[in-house]
Amino acid sequence: MNGKSPYRWKNRNKMGVYFAIIIFLIVMGTTALSTTQPKTTVYVVGEGRGDFNCDGNDDQVEINQALEYVAENSQFTTVHLKGPNTYFISDSIFIGNNTILEGDSTAVIKLKDNADWPSDKPLVTQMGSVGSYNITVKGFEIDGNHDNNEDKKRGEGYYNQFYFFNSENIQVHDMYMHDGHGDGLKVEKGSNIYFYNNKVYKLGHDGLYAIDCQNVEASNNSITCRTNSGLRIWNSNHVKFHDNVIESFYHWSAGGPGIQIQKSTGLMNDIEVYNNTIHNTYGPGIWMLGYGNSYSKTEAENVYIHHNTFYSTGTNPSIDWIGGIITSGFYNTLIENNVFDGTYHAAVIHMYPTGYSTDLSPKDTGYTTIVRNNIILNTLQSTKAPNGTGYGVINYLPETHTFVLENNCLYNNIAGNYRNAVSTSDIHADPLFADQKNNDYHLKSKGGRWDGKGWVKDRVSSPCIDTGDPSSDYSKEPGENGNRINIGIYGNTEYASMSGVMSGYEVWWNQVFSSEWRAFRLLLRIFFLFCFSILY
């Protein structure tokens, strides 16, 4: 028979169809396997459809069950608290290693009324007593319920919100922590501690308290202090505190400094504090103190404080250790390119408090603080013991401590500029801020000033432009920088006011279209509209 058999072609067609189906199923299966992620999160909810369900009483039981489940099953990493819901706890919550405890912003962990816990029992802590690692807490609210537990005193170890010991790689971020008796995050003997993007309000001790820790960073936090500091380190090193806003609410119990740097032992020679705004603190903006037994220079040196804004710090009427920065017992501290506006007592002070059970006096000599390229103005007298206060810079410890003052601008300090300190390179003139009343400390400039949106030009230029220390780096300033750093917080930044002078008509034109002339432009517009209405 000539030609190919039709049965043979039919079988081939069937085989082709089967082969195509098999290939299709393999592709679909592979795609499904590649796109389907294994479940890694356990959900805790309030009386709902969660993996663990809470009823508003002793909710730490279900939260701890969820955390234990994650700790025991390695494919899981996260416990998520669903909101809106308030989880009332009557006992501590325990987190294991390699665990994330997160929640909706409307999820709240709240201490029960009249909890009656002993001191040093935290709301949230680690599972094991030997240490912990790789723990992240983020995204929800924790309410210390201070007002319904007033039988306990603030600042004595009650109800710390988070506590970790001998731990590493701890992150607490994007939290709202408030109304507590103790610390927000307290870590002892830890490393790689990151505390950022948190809102901290009226706690009973420090917002962050790191003791004997290494590699600590706190950034972009908004902190309102009540009893003690916003950020505090004690015998800790390799620390960065930056881009935080710290204040106190005004009350007799409103406490201490915005930032506290404290040494009694160990090494503290790599600490940087920058780009913070510290204002209206009850105590000093920053308090540095080294004390205890005699120690070598290399153990407490080179703290670098720069590009911070201090205003109205030291409002406490009951203590004398207030001001912008108070320091003692540290070597070669560098304080540069900050603004101190309206601080009480003085902007920078060598002193230490007396009358405490612990002797806070430094035991050696040769302590030096370099104050460079800062603007210090409108310093006020202390409320307590005002005599001898109100200077720009005060040294109460001239036998053991020395200031080196270089290329600062001091202006309108109520008692004068220096007490037990001298400078041959400082200037004394109005710095000509853009809008001091609203804490805009950009320098006015004929050459160009950054206003937050773009560059504008003024009819006058600040005397602080191009008058900083000749040896200071100015490479980050805009092109028209005069080859010299500006004094103030924007010196050696991309927002430094520029050098140069505009012609007279440019100044006039720029001012006509500035915000200050808005009323004039409106009147001019009304006038022209009136004229046109008459003509037509």
Coordinates of C-alpha atoms in Angstrom, one line a residue:
M1 CA 0.0 0.0 0.0
N2 CA 1.5 3.3 -1.1
G3 CA 1.7 6.2 1.4
K4 CA 1.8 6.3 5.2
S5 CA -0.7 4.6 7.3
P6 CA -3.5 6.9 8.8
Y7 CA -3.3 4.9 12.0
R8 CA 0.3 5.7 12.4
W9 CA -0.4 9.5 12.0
K10 CA -3.3 9.2 14.5
N11 CA -1.0 7.6 17.1
R12 CA 1.6 10.3 16.6
N13 CA -1.0 13.0 17.1
K14 CA -2.1 11.4 20.3
M15 CA 1.5 11.1 21.6
G16 CA 2.0 14.8 20.7
V17 CA -1.0 15.8 22.7
Y18 CA 0.0 13.7 25.7
F19 CA 3.5 15.1 25.5
A20 CA 2.2 18.7 25.4
I21 CA -0.1 18.1 28.4
I22 CA 2.8 16.6 30.4
I23 CA 5.0 19.6 29.6
F24 CA 2.2 22.0 30.6
L25 CA 1.7 20.3 33.9
I26 CA 5.4 20.3 34.7
V27 CA 5.6 24.0 33.9
M28 CA 2.6 24.8 36.0
G29 CA 3.8 22.8 38.9
T30 CA 7.3 24.4 38.8
T31 CA 5.7 27.9 38.6
A32 CA 3.4 27.1 41.6
L33 CA 6.3 25.8 43.6
S34 CA 8.5 28.8 42.8
T35 CA 5.8 31.4 43.6
T36 CA 4.3 29.8 46.7
Q37 CA 6.2 31.0 49.7
P38 CA 6.2 28.9 52.9
K39 CA 4.4 30.5 55.8
T40 CA 6.8 32.2 58.2
T41 CA 4.4 34.3 60.3
V42 CA 2.2 33.3 63.2
Y43 CA -0.7 35.7 63.9
V44 CA -2.0 36.7 67.3
V45 CA -5.4 38.3 67.4
G46 CA -8.0 39.5 69.9
E47 CA -11.0 37.2 69.8
G48 CA -10.7 36.4 66.1
R49 CA -9.4 34.0 63.6
G50 CA -5.8 33.9 64.4
D51 CA -3.3 31.2 65.1
F52 CA -3.5 32.3 68.7
N53 CA -6.5 34.2 70.1
C54 CA -6.5 36.5 73.1
D55 CA -9.5 37.5 75.2
G56 CA -8.2 40.7 77.0
N57 CA -7.1 38.9 80.1
D58 CA -3.5 37.6 80.7
D59 CA -2.8 38.0 77.0
Q60 CA 0.8 37.3 77.5
V61 CA -0.1 33.6 77.7
E62 CA -1.2 33.4 74.0
I63 CA 1.6 35.8 72.9
N64 CA 4.2 33.6 74.7
Q65 CA 2.7 30.5 73.2
A66 CA 3.1 32.0 69.7
L67 CA 6.7 33.0 70.4
E68 CA 7.5 29.6 71.8
Y69 CA 6.0 28.0 68.6
V70 CA 8.2 30.2 66.4
A71 CA 11.3 29.3 68.6
E72 CA 10.6 25.6 68.2
N73 CA 9.8 25.6 64.5
S74 CA 12.7 27.0 62.4
Q75 CA 10.6 27.6 59.3
F76 CA 8.8 30.4 61.3
T77 CA 10.4 33.7 62.0
T78 CA 7.7 36.2 63.0
V79 CA 4.9 36.7 65.5
H80 CA 2.5 39.4 64.3
L81 CA 0.0 41.2 66.7
K82 CA -3.1 42.1 64.8
G83 CA -4.9 45.4 65.5
P84 CA -6.9 47.2 66.4
N85 CA -6.7 45.5 69.7
T86 CA -5.2 46.1 73.2
Y87 CA -3.4 43.1 74.6
F88 CA -3.4 43.3 78.4
I89 CA -0.5 41.5 80.1
S90 CA -0.1 40.5 83.7
D91 CA 3.3 38.8 83.3
S92 CA 6.4 39.2 81.0
I93 CA 6.6 38.4 77.4
F94 CA 9.6 36.3 76.3
I95 CA 11.3 36.4 72.9
G96 CA 13.6 33.7 71.5
N97 CA 16.5 34.0 69.1
N98 CA 16.1 34.7 65.4
T99 CA 12.7 36.1 66.0
I100 CA 10.7 39.1 64.9
L101 CA 7.9 40.4 67.2
E102 CA 5.9 42.9 65.1
G103 CA 2.4 44.3 65.0
D104 CA 0.0 46.6 63.4
S105 CA 0.3 50.3 64.5
T106 CA -3.2 49.8 66.1
A107 CA -2.0 46.8 68.2
V108 CA -1.2 47.8 71.8
I109 CA 0.5 45.8 74.5
K110 CA -0.6 47.3 77.8
L111 CA 0.4 46.5 81.4
K112 CA -2.6 45.7 83.5
D113 CA -3.8 47.9 86.3
N114 CA -2.2 47.4 89.7
A115 CA 0.2 44.9 88.4
D116 CA 2.4 44.9 91.5
W117 CA 5.5 43.5 89.9
P118 CA 8.9 43.4 91.6
S119 CA 11.7 45.7 90.5
D120 CA 13.7 44.6 87.4
K121 CA 10.9 42.6 85.9
P122 CA 10.4 43.9 82.4
L123 CA 7.4 43.8 80.1
V124 CA 9.3 42.2 77.3
T125 CA 12.6 40.3 77.5
Q126 CA 14.6 37.3 76.2
M127 CA 13.7 33.7 76.7
G128 CA 17.1 32.4 77.9
S129 CA 19.2 33.7 80.8
V130 CA 22.5 33.2 79.1
G131 CA 21.9 35.7 76.2
S132 CA 20.1 36.2 73.0
Y133 CA 20.7 37.2 69.4
N134 CA 18.9 38.4 66.2
I135 CA 15.8 39.8 67.8
T136 CA 13.7 42.5 66.1
V137 CA 10.7 44.3 67.7
K138 CA 8.8 46.7 65.4
G139 CA 5.6 48.4 64.4
F140 CA 3.2 48.4 67.4
E141 CA 2.5 50.3 70.6
I142 CA 3.5 49.5 74.2
D143 CA 1.7 51.3 77.0
G144 CA 3.3 51.2 80.4
N145 CA 0.0 52.3 82.1
H146 CA 1.9 54.4 84.5
D147 CA -1.1 56.2 86.0
N148 CA -2.8 53.0 87.1
N149 CA 0.3 51.6 88.7
E150 CA 1.4 54.6 90.8
D151 CA 2.3 52.5 93.8
K152 CA 5.7 52.0 92.2
K153 CA 8.3 54.8 91.8
R154 CA 9.7 55.9 88.5
G155 CA 13.4 55.3 87.8
E156 CA 13.9 52.4 90.2
G157 CA 13.7 49.5 87.8
Y158 CA 10.0 48.9 87.7
Y159 CA 8.3 47.9 84.4
N160 CA 11.1 48.5 81.9
Q161 CA 9.5 48.0 78.6
F162 CA 12.3 46.0 76.9
Y163 CA 15.3 44.4 78.6
F164 CA 18.1 42.3 77.1
F165 CA 21.2 41.0 78.7
N166 CA 24.4 39.6 77.0
S167 CA 22.7 40.0 73.7
E168 CA 23.6 40.9 70.1
N169 CA 21.9 42.1 67.0
I170 CA 18.9 43.7 68.7
Q171 CA 16.6 46.0 66.8
V172 CA 13.7 48.0 68.2
H173 CA 12.2 50.3 65.6
D174 CA 8.9 52.0 64.5
M175 CA 7.4 51.6 67.9
Y176 CA 5.3 53.9 70.1
M177 CA 6.5 53.5 73.7
H178 CA 4.9 55.6 76.4
D179 CA 3.7 56.2 79.9
G180 CA 6.1 53.9 81.7
H181 CA 7.9 53.7 85.0
G182 CA 11.3 52.7 83.7
D183 CA 13.4 52.4 80.5
G184 CA 12.1 52.0 77.0
L185 CA 14.9 49.7 75.9
K186 CA 17.6 48.7 78.4
V187 CA 20.5 46.5 77.2
E188 CA 23.4 45.3 79.4
K189 CA 26.5 43.7 77.9
G190 CA 25.2 43.8 74.4
S191 CA 26.4 44.5 70.9
N192 CA 24.9 45.7 67.6
I193 CA 22.0 47.5 69.2
Y194 CA 19.8 49.6 66.9
F195 CA 17.0 51.9 68.1
Y196 CA 15.4 53.9 65.4
N197 CA 12.2 55.5 64.1
N198 CA 10.5 55.3 67.5
K199 CA 8.2 57.7 69.3
V200 CA 9.0 57.7 73.0
Y201 CA 6.8 59.7 75.4
K202 CA 6.9 60.2 79.1
L203 CA 8.8 57.1 80.3
G204 CA 10.0 56.7 83.8
H205 CA 13.7 56.5 83.1
D206 CA 15.7 56.5 79.8
G207 CA 14.3 56.0 76.3
L208 CA 17.4 53.9 75.5
Y209 CA 19.9 52.8 78.2
A210 CA 22.9 50.9 77.0
I211 CA 25.3 49.6 79.7
D212 CA 28.7 48.0 78.8
C213 CA 27.6 47.7 75.2
Q214 CA 29.4 47.9 71.8
N215 CA 28.1 49.2 68.5
V216 CA 25.0 51.1 69.6
E217 CA 23.1 53.3 67.2
A218 CA 20.0 55.5 67.9
S219 CA 18.5 57.5 65.0
N220 CA 15.4 59.3 63.9
N221 CA 13.6 58.9 67.2
S222 CA 11.2 61.4 68.7
I223 CA 11.6 61.4 72.4
T224 CA 9.8 63.4 75.2
C225 CA 11.6 62.8 78.5
R226 CA 9.9 62.6 81.8
T227 CA 12.2 61.3 84.6
N228 CA 15.7 60.9 83.0
S229 CA 17.4 60.9 79.6
G230 CA 16.2 60.4 76.1
L231 CA 19.3 58.4 75.2
R232 CA 22.0 57.2 77.6
I233 CA 25.2 55.1 77.5
W234 CA 27.3 54.0 80.4
N235 CA 30.7 52.4 79.8
S236 CA 29.8 51.7 76.2
N237 CA 31.7 52.4 73.0
H238 CA 31.3 52.6 69.2
V239 CA 28.2 54.7 69.6
K240 CA 26.3 56.9 67.2
F241 CA 23.3 59.1 68.2
H242 CA 22.0 61.0 65.3
D243 CA 18.9 62.7 63.7
N244 CA 16.9 62.5 66.9
V245 CA 14.5 65.1 68.3
I246 CA 14.6 65.2 72.1
E247 CA 12.6 67.4 74.5
S248 CA 11.0 67.3 78.0
F249 CA 7.6 68.2 79.1
Y250 CA 7.6 70.9 81.7
H251 CA 7.0 69.5 85.1
W252 CA 8.8 69.2 88.4
S253 CA 9.5 65.5 87.7
A254 CA 10.6 66.0 84.1
G255 CA 14.1 64.8 84.9
G256 CA 17.5 65.1 83.3
P257 CA 19.4 65.5 80.1
G258 CA 18.5 64.9 76.5
I259 CA 21.6 62.6 76.1
Q260 CA 23.8 61.2 78.8
I261 CA 27.3 59.9 78.2
Q262 CA 28.7 58.3 81.3
K263 CA 32.0 56.6 82.1
S264 CA 33.2 54.9 85.3
T265 CA 35.2 52.1 83.7
G266 CA 36.1 50.6 80.4
L267 CA 36.8 52.2 77.0
M268 CA 34.9 55.2 75.6
N269 CA 36.8 56.7 72.7
D270 CA 34.5 56.3 69.7
I271 CA 31.3 58.2 70.3
E272 CA 29.6 60.5 67.8
V273 CA 26.5 62.7 68.4
Y274 CA 25.3 64.6 65.4
N275 CA 22.3 66.1 63.5
N276 CA 20.1 66.0 66.6
T277 CA 17.6 68.7 67.7
I278 CA 17.6 69.0 71.5
H279 CA 15.2 71.5 73.0
N280 CA 13.3 72.5 76.2
T281 CA 15.0 69.7 78.2
Y282 CA 14.6 70.0 81.9
G283 CA 18.2 69.1 82.4
P284 CA 21.1 69.9 80.1
G285 CA 21.0 69.0 76.4
I286 CA 23.9 66.7 76.7
W287 CA 25.6 65.6 80.0
M288 CA 29.0 63.9 79.8
L289 CA 30.7 62.7 83.0
G290 CA 33.7 60.6 83.7
Y291 CA 34.4 59.6 87.3
G292 CA 35.6 56.8 89.5
N293 CA 39.1 55.6 89.7
S294 CA 41.9 57.2 87.8
Y295 CA 42.0 56.1 84.1
S296 CA 44.3 56.7 81.1
K297 CA 43.6 59.4 78.5
T298 CA 42.8 56.8 75.8
E299 CA 39.9 55.4 77.9
A300 CA 37.8 58.5 77.6
E301 CA 38.6 60.7 74.6
N302 CA 37.5 62.0 71.2
V303 CA 33.8 62.3 71.7
Y304 CA 32.6 64.1 68.6
I305 CA 29.5 66.4 69.0
H306 CA 28.6 68.2 65.8
H307 CA 25.8 69.7 63.7
N308 CA 23.3 69.6 66.5
T309 CA 20.7 72.3 67.4
F310 CA 20.2 73.2 71.1
Y311 CA 17.6 75.7 72.2
S312 CA 15.9 76.4 75.5
T313 CA 17.7 73.5 77.2
G314 CA 18.1 73.4 81.0
T315 CA 14.6 74.7 82.2
N316 CA 14.8 72.9 85.5
P317 CA 14.5 75.5 88.3
S318 CA 15.7 73.1 91.0
I319 CA 19.2 72.1 89.9
D320 CA 22.3 74.0 88.9
W321 CA 23.8 71.5 86.4
I322 CA 21.9 72.7 83.4
G323 CA 22.9 74.2 80.1
G324 CA 23.6 73.2 76.5
I325 CA 26.4 70.7 77.1
I326 CA 27.9 69.9 80.5
T327 CA 31.1 67.9 80.5
S328 CA 33.8 66.6 82.9
G329 CA 36.4 63.8 82.9
F330 CA 36.7 63.5 79.1
Y331 CA 39.8 64.2 77.0
N332 CA 39.9 66.0 73.6
T333 CA 36.1 66.3 73.2
L334 CA 35.3 68.1 69.9
I335 CA 32.2 70.3 69.8
E336 CA 31.8 71.9 66.4
N337 CA 29.3 73.4 64.1
N338 CA 26.4 73.4 66.6
V339 CA 23.9 76.1 67.4
F340 CA 23.1 77.0 71.0
D341 CA 20.1 79.4 71.3
G342 CA 18.7 80.5 74.6
T343 CA 20.2 77.8 76.7
Y344 CA 20.0 78.3 80.5
H345 CA 23.2 78.7 82.5
A346 CA 25.6 78.5 79.5
A347 CA 26.0 76.8 76.2
V348 CA 29.1 74.7 77.1
I349 CA 30.2 74.1 80.7
H350 CA 33.0 72.3 82.6
M351 CA 31.3 71.1 85.8
Y352 CA 29.9 68.1 87.6
P353 CA 27.1 67.8 90.1
T354 CA 27.9 67.5 93.8
G355 CA 25.9 66.3 96.8
Y356 CA 25.1 62.8 95.4
S357 CA 25.9 59.5 97.1
T358 CA 28.3 58.7 94.3
D359 CA 31.4 61.0 93.9
L360 CA 31.2 62.2 90.3
S361 CA 34.5 64.1 90.3
P362 CA 37.1 63.2 87.7
K363 CA 40.4 62.2 89.4
D364 CA 43.0 63.4 86.9
T365 CA 44.1 66.5 85.0
G366 CA 44.6 67.7 81.4
Y367 CA 41.0 67.3 80.3
T368 CA 40.4 69.4 77.2
T369 CA 37.3 70.4 75.3
I370 CA 37.6 71.9 71.8
V371 CA 34.7 74.3 70.9
R372 CA 34.9 75.2 67.2
N373 CA 32.7 76.8 64.6
N374 CA 29.6 77.0 66.9
I375 CA 27.0 79.8 67.2
I376 CA 26.2 80.6 70.8
L377 CA 23.6 83.3 71.5
N378 CA 20.9 84.5 73.9
T379 CA 22.2 82.4 76.9
L380 CA 20.1 83.0 80.0
Q381 CA 20.8 82.8 83.7
S382 CA 19.9 79.7 85.7
T383 CA 16.8 79.9 87.7
K384 CA 18.5 78.3 90.7
A385 CA 21.7 80.2 91.8
P386 CA 21.7 82.7 88.9
N387 CA 24.7 84.6 90.0
G388 CA 27.7 84.0 87.7
T389 CA 25.5 82.2 85.1
G390 CA 24.3 83.4 81.7
Y391 CA 27.7 83.3 79.9
G392 CA 28.3 81.7 76.6
V393 CA 31.1 79.3 77.9
I394 CA 31.9 78.6 81.6
N395 CA 34.7 76.6 83.1
Y396 CA 34.1 75.8 86.8
L397 CA 37.1 73.5 86.8
P398 CA 40.1 75.6 85.5
E399 CA 42.6 73.6 87.5
T400 CA 41.9 70.4 85.7
H401 CA 39.9 71.3 82.6
T402 CA 40.7 73.6 79.6
F403 CA 38.7 75.0 76.8
V404 CA 40.1 75.6 73.3
L405 CA 37.8 78.1 71.6
E406 CA 38.2 78.5 67.9
N407 CA 36.2 80.5 65.4
N408 CA 32.9 80.5 67.2
C409 CA 30.2 83.3 66.9
L410 CA 28.9 84.6 70.3
Y411 CA 26.1 87.1 70.5
N412 CA 23.7 88.6 73.1
N413 CA 24.6 86.3 75.9
I414 CA 23.1 87.9 79.0
A415 CA 26.2 87.8 81.3
G416 CA 28.8 88.0 78.6
N417 CA 30.7 85.5 76.5
Y418 CA 33.3 83.8 78.7
R419 CA 34.0 82.8 82.3
N420 CA 37.4 81.2 83.0
A421 CA 37.8 80.8 79.2
V422 CA 39.4 82.9 76.4
S423 CA 39.5 83.0 72.6
T424 CA 41.5 85.0 70.1
S425 CA 39.6 83.8 67.0
D426 CA 35.9 84.0 68.0
I427 CA 33.7 86.7 66.5
H428 CA 30.9 88.6 68.3
A429 CA 28.1 89.6 66.0
D430 CA 24.5 88.9 65.1
P431 CA 24.6 85.7 63.0
L432 CA 21.6 86.8 61.0
F433 CA 19.5 83.7 60.9
A434 CA 16.8 83.2 58.3
D435 CA 14.0 82.8 60.9
Q436 CA 15.3 82.4 64.4
K437 CA 11.8 82.7 66.0
N438 CA 10.9 79.5 64.2
N439 CA 14.3 77.9 64.8
D440 CA 15.4 78.2 61.2
Y441 CA 19.2 78.6 61.7
H442 CA 20.2 78.9 58.0
L443 CA 22.4 81.9 57.5
K444 CA 21.1 84.8 55.5
S445 CA 23.2 85.3 52.3
K446 CA 23.3 87.5 49.3
G447 CA 24.8 84.6 47.4
G448 CA 22.1 82.1 48.2
R449 CA 20.4 80.4 51.2
W450 CA 18.5 77.1 51.3
D451 CA 14.9 77.6 52.5
G452 CA 13.9 73.9 52.5
K453 CA 12.6 73.9 48.9
G454 CA 15.2 75.8 47.0
W455 CA 17.8 78.6 47.0
V456 CA 16.8 82.2 47.8
K457 CA 18.9 85.3 48.2
D458 CA 18.8 87.9 50.9
R459 CA 19.7 91.6 51.0
V460 CA 22.3 90.9 53.7
S461 CA 24.9 88.2 54.4
S462 CA 25.7 86.6 57.8
P463 CA 29.1 87.3 59.3
C464 CA 29.3 83.6 59.9
I465 CA 29.7 82.8 56.2
D466 CA 33.3 81.8 55.3
T467 CA 34.6 82.6 58.8
G468 CA 35.0 79.2 60.4
D469 CA 38.3 77.6 61.3
P470 CA 40.6 77.8 58.3
S471 CA 41.7 74.2 58.8
S472 CA 38.2 72.8 58.9
D473 CA 36.9 70.8 55.9
Y474 CA 34.4 72.7 53.7
S475 CA 34.3 70.2 50.7
K476 CA 30.6 69.4 51.2
E477 CA 29.5 73.0 50.9
P478 CA 28.0 74.2 47.5
G479 CA 30.4 75.5 44.8
E480 CA 30.2 79.1 45.9
N481 CA 31.8 78.4 49.3
G482 CA 34.6 80.9 49.5
N483 CA 37.1 78.0 50.2
R484 CA 36.3 78.2 53.9
I485 CA 33.8 76.6 56.2
N486 CA 30.7 78.5 57.5
I487 CA 30.1 78.7 61.3
G488 CA 26.9 77.1 62.5
I489 CA 25.1 73.8 61.9
Y490 CA 25.1 73.9 58.1
G491 CA 28.8 74.5 57.8
N492 CA 30.4 71.8 55.6
T493 CA 27.0 70.5 54.5
E494 CA 25.2 70.7 51.1
Y495 CA 22.8 73.3 52.7
A496 CA 25.5 75.8 53.7
S497 CA 24.7 79.4 52.7
M498 CA 26.7 80.5 49.8
S499 CA 29.3 83.2 49.3
G500 CA 29.0 85.9 46.7
V501 CA 27.1 89.1 46.2
M502 CA 24.1 89.9 43.9
S503 CA 23.7 93.2 42.1
G504 CA 21.3 95.8 43.6
Y505 CA 18.5 95.1 41.1
E506 CA 18.7 91.4 41.8
V507 CA 18.4 91.9 45.5
W508 CA 15.4 94.2 45.0
W509 CA 13.7 91.7 42.5
N510 CA 14.4 88.8 44.8
Q511 CA 12.9 90.6 47.8
V512 CA 9.7 91.6 45.9
F513 CA 9.0 88.0 45.3
S514 CA 9.9 86.7 48.7
S515 CA 7.4 85.5 51.3
E516 CA 8.0 88.6 53.4
W517 CA 6.6 90.8 50.6
R518 CA 3.4 88.8 50.1
A519 CA 1.2 91.5 51.6
F520 CA 2.8 94.1 49.3
R521 CA 2.2 92.0 46.2
L522 CA -1.5 91.6 47.2
L523 CA -1.9 95.3 47.6
L524 CA -0.2 95.9 44.3
R525 CA -2.5 93.5 42.6
I526 CA -5.6 95.2 44.1
F527 CA -4.3 98.5 42.9
F528 CA -3.8 97.3 39.3
L529 CA -7.2 95.7 39.2
F530 CA -8.8 98.9 40.5
C531 CA -6.9 100.9 37.8
F532 CA -8.1 98.5 35.0
S533 CA -11.7 98.7 36.3
I534 CA -11.6 102.5 35.9
L535 CA -10.1 102.4 32.4
Y536 CA -12.6 99.8 31.2

